[in-house]
Amino acid sequence: GQQLNQSPQSMFIQEGEDVSMNCTSSSIFNTWLWYKQDPGEGPVLLIALYKAGELTSNGRLTAQFGITRKDSFLNISASIPSDVGIYFCAGRKGGSQGNLIFGKGTKLSVKP
Amino acid sequence: NAGVTQTPKFQVLKTGQSMTLQCAQDMNHEYMSWYRQDPGMGLRLIHYSVGAGITDQGEVPNGYNVSRSTTEDFPLRLLSAAPSQTSVYFCASTRDRGFSGAFFGQGTRLTVV
């Protein structure tokens, strides 16, 4: 099946640090979405992007829709402990089906 | 608002048993879908529905059936459970086939022994 390559797979954060993660694909997508999943919960939508080059913020989170339409980036500024969790990117192609394709996730943990 | 409600939250099945995972949404969304989440695999689409009476297969449909008799409900049936179906199952709904992102239920953790 189609795949999105999400990196890094995991990272440790210290409170106050900025965090970056990205998602790439060999295919073009019309929509990019970023989700966060807490343990035992379903994913929750953070940011949706609809146009190449679009830069959208949601509080301390900023995401960008890559110019080539094959990638997207998520940045978290000044991280706090409740930012820990798994972050997923998802892409949607156009067309009548347009199902979401998910990356494998980036796990954020707190530095010991 | 309840959003997307899944039942049960946990289930243990024996190999060969059948069961139905329930999903209901109260947002009047046309588009609903089922995903499974396995460690290191992200979420993979099992089946989806674009409206009452219309269903189609996703990436990993084998061993699962769905039906959509109402806008609100989208049950997922395991016909003959296998250990490979041990997973966390998520139901999701969207207003517009995913343009605005999907709302997910809390998941059903299924173990097949």
mmCIF file of N, CA and C in Angstrom, chain A residues 37 41-43, chain B residues 4-11 13 19 21-23 33-38 43-47 60-64 76-78 81-92 104-112:
data_model
loop_
_atom_site.group_PDB
_atom_site.id
_atom_site.type_symbol
_atom_site.label_atom_id
_atom_site.label_comp_id
_atom_site.label_asym_id
_atom_site.label_seq_id
_atom_site.Cartn_x
_atom_site.Cartn_y
_atom_site.Cartn_z
ATOM 1 N N GLN A 37 -2.022 11.534 19.439
ATOM 2 C CA GLN A 37 -2.694 10.450 20.136
ATOM 3 C C GLN A 37 -2.091 10.284 21.519
ATOM 4 N N GLU A 41 -6.267 6.538 23.910
ATOM 5 C CA GLU A 41 -7.252 7.413 23.264
ATOM 6 C C GLU A 41 -7.130 7.308 21.745
ATOM 7 N N GLY A 42 -8.134 7.824 21.058
ATOM 8 C CA GLY A 42 -8.046 7.922 19.611
ATOM 9 C C GLY A 42 -7.287 9.172 19.203
ATOM 10 N N PRO A 43 -6.796 9.219 17.975
ATOM 11 C CA PRO A 43 -6.085 10.417 17.499
ATOM 12 C C PRO A 43 -7.015 11.634 17.492
ATOM 13 N N VAL B 4 -17.876 10.370 18.392
ATOM 14 C CA VAL B 4 -17.829 8.999 17.887
ATOM 15 C C VAL B 4 -17.696 8.064 19.084
ATOM 16 N N THR B 5 -18.634 7.137 19.218
ATOM 17 C CA THR B 5 -18.658 6.219 20.347
ATOM 18 C C THR B 5 -18.422 4.796 19.866
ATOM 19 N N GLN B 6 -17.433 4.150 20.455
ATOM 20 C CA GLN B 6 -17.125 2.763 20.113
ATOM 21 C C GLN B 6 -17.386 1.860 21.307
ATOM 22 N N THR B 7 -17.954 0.697 21.034
ATOM 23 C CA THR B 7 -18.105 -0.320 22.075
ATOM 24 C C THR B 7 -17.812 -1.688 21.489
ATOM 25 N N PRO B 8 -17.237 -2.620 22.275
ATOM 26 C CA PRO B 8 -16.708 -2.398 23.620
ATOM 27 C C PRO B 8 -15.343 -1.729 23.578
ATOM 28 N N LYS B 9 -14.769 -1.391 24.722
ATOM 29 C CA LYS B 9 -13.416 -0.827 24.781
ATOM 30 C C LYS B 9 -12.367 -1.925 24.773
ATOM 31 N N PHE B 10 -12.698 -3.057 25.337
ATOM 32 C CA PHE B 10 -11.783 -4.193 25.378
ATOM 33 C C PHE B 10 -12.557 -5.461 25.050
ATOM 34 N N GLN B 11 -11.887 -6.398 24.380
ATOM 35 C CA GLN B 11 -12.522 -7.669 24.059
ATOM 36 C C GLN B 11 -11.454 -8.730 23.860
ATOM 37 N N LEU B 13 -11.209 -12.614 22.354
ATOM 38 C CA LEU B 13 -11.909 -13.633 21.582
ATOM 39 C C LEU B 13 -11.044 -14.868 21.442
ATOM 40 N N MET B 19 -17.556 -11.666 16.096
ATOM 41 C CA MET B 19 -18.103 -10.609 16.935
ATOM 42 C C MET B 19 -18.285 -9.344 16.104
ATOM 43 N N LEU B 21 -17.933 -5.143 16.324
ATOM 44 C CA LEU B 21 -17.503 -3.922 16.990
ATOM 45 C C LEU B 21 -18.478 -2.814 16.584
ATOM 46 N N GLN B 22 -19.003 -2.120 17.582
ATOM 47 C CA GLN B 22 -20.007 -1.100 17.303
ATOM 48 C C GLN B 22 -19.369 0.275 17.202
ATOM 49 N N CYS B 23 -19.934 1.095 16.315
ATOM 50 C CA CYS B 23 -19.498 2.482 16.162
ATOM 51 C C CYS B 23 -20.724 3.334 15.868
ATOM 52 N N SER B 33 -15.386 5.418 8.692
ATOM 53 C CA SER B 33 -14.341 4.463 8.323
ATOM 54 C C SER B 33 -13.865 3.700 9.543
ATOM 55 N N TRP B 34 -13.259 2.548 9.299
ATOM 56 C CA TRP B 34 -12.647 1.733 10.336
ATOM 57 C C TRP B 34 -11.162 1.584 10.032
ATOM 58 N N TYR B 35 -10.341 1.757 11.071
ATOM 59 C CA TYR B 35 -8.907 1.566 10.971
ATOM 60 C C TYR B 35 -8.470 0.553 12.014
ATOM 61 N N ARG B 36 -7.357 -0.089 11.736
ATOM 62 C CA ARG B 36 -6.685 -0.853 12.773
ATOM 63 C C ARG B 36 -5.302 -0.253 12.999
ATOM 64 N N GLN B 37 -4.880 -0.294 14.253
ATOM 65 C CA GLN B 37 -3.586 0.271 14.616
ATOM 66 C C GLN B 37 -2.742 -0.817 15.253
ATOM 67 N N ASP B 38 -1.630 -1.110 14.642
ATOM 68 C CA ASP B 38 -0.690 -2.101 15.151
ATOM 69 C C ASP B 38 0.629 -1.417 15.459
ATOM 70 N N LEU B 43 -1.930 3.752 11.328
ATOM 71 C CA LEU B 43 -3.332 3.347 11.155
ATOM 72 C C LEU B 43 -3.553 2.897 9.718
ATOM 73 N N ARG B 44 -4.217 1.776 9.570
ATOM 74 C CA ARG B 44 -4.492 1.249 8.235
ATOM 75 C C ARG B 44 -5.999 1.100 8.045
ATOM 76 N N LEU B 45 -6.475 1.535 6.901
ATOM 77 C CA LEU B 45 -7.902 1.564 6.617
ATOM 78 C C LEU B 45 -8.415 0.168 6.303
ATOM 79 N N ILE B 46 -9.501 -0.228 6.983
ATOM 80 C CA ILE B 46 -10.099 -1.551 6.766
ATOM 81 C C ILE B 46 -11.256 -1.439 5.773
ATOM 82 N N HIS B 47 -12.272 -0.684 6.133
ATOM 83 C CA HIS B 47 -13.432 -0.436 5.288
ATOM 84 C C HIS B 47 -13.890 0.991 5.517
ATOM 85 N N VAL B 60 -6.802 -3.014 4.127
ATOM 86 C CA VAL B 60 -6.707 -4.343 4.752
ATOM 87 C C VAL B 60 -8.087 -4.900 5.092
ATOM 88 N N PRO B 61 -8.922 -5.229 4.097
ATOM 89 C CA PRO B 61 -10.304 -5.611 4.366
ATOM 90 C C PRO B 61 -10.541 -7.086 4.702
ATOM 91 N N ASN B 62 -9.545 -7.943 4.415
ATOM 92 C CA ASN B 62 -9.796 -9.385 4.538
ATOM 93 C C ASN B 62 -10.107 -9.792 5.975
ATOM 94 N N GLY B 63 -11.193 -10.577 6.135
ATOM 95 C CA GLY B 63 -11.590 -11.055 7.450
ATOM 96 C C GLY B 63 -12.591 -10.157 8.151
ATOM 97 N N TYR B 64 -12.979 -9.070 7.484
ATOM 98 C CA TYR B 64 -13.901 -8.100 8.085
ATOM 99 C C TYR B 64 -15.057 -7.803 7.128
ATOM 100 N N LEU B 76 -18.505 -3.052 12.555
ATOM 101 C CA LEU B 76 -17.461 -3.856 11.919
ATOM 102 C C LEU B 76 -17.574 -5.281 12.442
ATOM 103 N N ARG B 77 -17.708 -6.232 11.531
ATOM 104 C CA ARG B 77 -17.865 -7.632 11.924
ATOM 105 C C ARG B 77 -16.607 -8.429 11.623
ATOM 106 N N LEU B 78 -16.166 -9.165 12.628
ATOM 107 C CA LEU B 78 -15.098 -10.138 12.432
ATOM 108 C C LEU B 78 -15.780 -11.484 12.224
ATOM 109 N N ALA B 81 -12.498 -14.937 13.956
ATOM 110 C CA ALA B 81 -11.334 -14.228 14.478
ATOM 111 C C ALA B 81 -10.056 -15.056 14.386
ATOM 112 N N ALA B 82 -8.970 -14.379 14.058
ATOM 113 C CA ALA B 82 -7.649 -15.000 13.978
ATOM 114 C C ALA B 82 -6.679 -14.178 14.818
ATOM 115 N N PRO B 83 -5.617 -14.800 15.348
ATOM 116 C CA PRO B 83 -4.643 -14.052 16.153
ATOM 117 C C PRO B 83 -4.083 -12.835 15.433
ATOM 118 N N SER B 84 -4.004 -12.888 14.094
ATOM 119 C CA SER B 84 -3.486 -11.751 13.326
ATOM 120 C C SER B 84 -4.408 -10.538 13.400
ATOM 121 N N GLN B 85 -5.612 -10.734 13.898
ATOM 122 C CA GLN B 85 -6.544 -9.622 14.044
ATOM 123 C C GLN B 85 -6.457 -8.959 15.425
ATOM 124 N N THR B 86 -5.551 -9.426 16.241
ATOM 125 C CA THR B 86 -5.265 -8.745 17.497
ATOM 126 C C THR B 86 -4.728 -7.358 17.176
ATOM 127 N N SER B 87 -5.433 -6.333 17.661
ATOM 128 C CA SER B 87 -5.088 -4.974 17.277
ATOM 129 C C SER B 87 -5.960 -4.007 18.070
ATOM 130 N N VAL B 88 -5.713 -2.732 17.866
ATOM 131 C CA VAL B 88 -6.616 -1.697 18.374
ATOM 132 C C VAL B 88 -7.379 -1.161 17.176
ATOM 133 N N TYR B 89 -8.696 -1.141 17.287
ATOM 134 C CA TYR B 89 -9.550 -0.740 16.174
ATOM 135 C C TYR B 89 -10.161 0.634 16.463
ATOM 136 N N PHE B 90 -10.066 1.503 15.470
ATOM 137 C CA PHE B 90 -10.626 2.842 15.597
ATOM 138 C C PHE B 90 -11.663 3.079 14.510
ATOM 139 N N CYS B 91 -12.760 3.651 14.940
ATOM 140 C CA CYS B 91 -13.785 4.113 14.021
ATOM 141 C C CYS B 91 -13.634 5.626 13.892
ATOM 142 N N ALA B 92 -13.871 6.147 12.704
ATOM 143 C CA ALA B 92 -13.736 7.580 12.491
ATOM 144 C C ALA B 92 -14.870 8.073 11.600
ATOM 145 N N PHE B 104 -12.111 10.664 15.619
ATOM 146 C CA PHE B 104 -11.915 9.265 15.990
ATOM 147 C C PHE B 104 -12.620 8.922 17.291
ATOM 148 N N GLY B 105 -13.059 7.668 17.383
ATOM 149 C CA GLY B 105 -13.526 7.137 18.652
ATOM 150 C C GLY B 105 -12.345 6.798 19.541
ATOM 151 N N GLN B 106 -12.626 6.282 20.725
ATOM 152 C CA GLN B 106 -11.565 5.984 21.689
ATOM 153 C C GLN B 106 -10.890 4.647 21.437
ATOM 154 N N GLY B 107 -11.449 3.848 20.543
ATOM 155 C CA GLY B 107 -10.797 2.604 20.170
ATOM 156 C C GLY B 107 -11.348 1.387 20.892
ATOM 157 N N THR B 108 -11.184 0.232 20.264
ATOM 158 C CA THR B 108 -11.502 -1.060 20.857
ATOM 159 C C THR B 108 -10.235 -1.901 20.806
ATOM 160 N N ARG B 109 -9.766 -2.312 21.979
ATOM 161 C CA ARG B 109 -8.564 -3.154 22.024
ATOM 162 C C ARG B 109 -9.006 -4.609 21.981
ATOM 163 N N LEU B 110 -8.677 -5.293 20.890
ATOM 164 C CA LEU B 110 -9.099 -6.671 20.673
ATOM 165 C C LEU B 110 -7.917 -7.611 20.744
ATOM 166 N N THR B 111 -8.078 -8.662 21.535
ATOM 167 C CA THR B 111 -7.071 -9.716 21.615
ATOM 168 C C THR B 111 -7.712 -11.018 21.185
ATOM 169 N N VAL B 112 -7.071 -11.705 20.250
ATOM 170 C CA VAL B 112 -7.562 -13.009 19.790
ATOM 171 C C VAL B 112 -6.563 -14.069 20.231
#
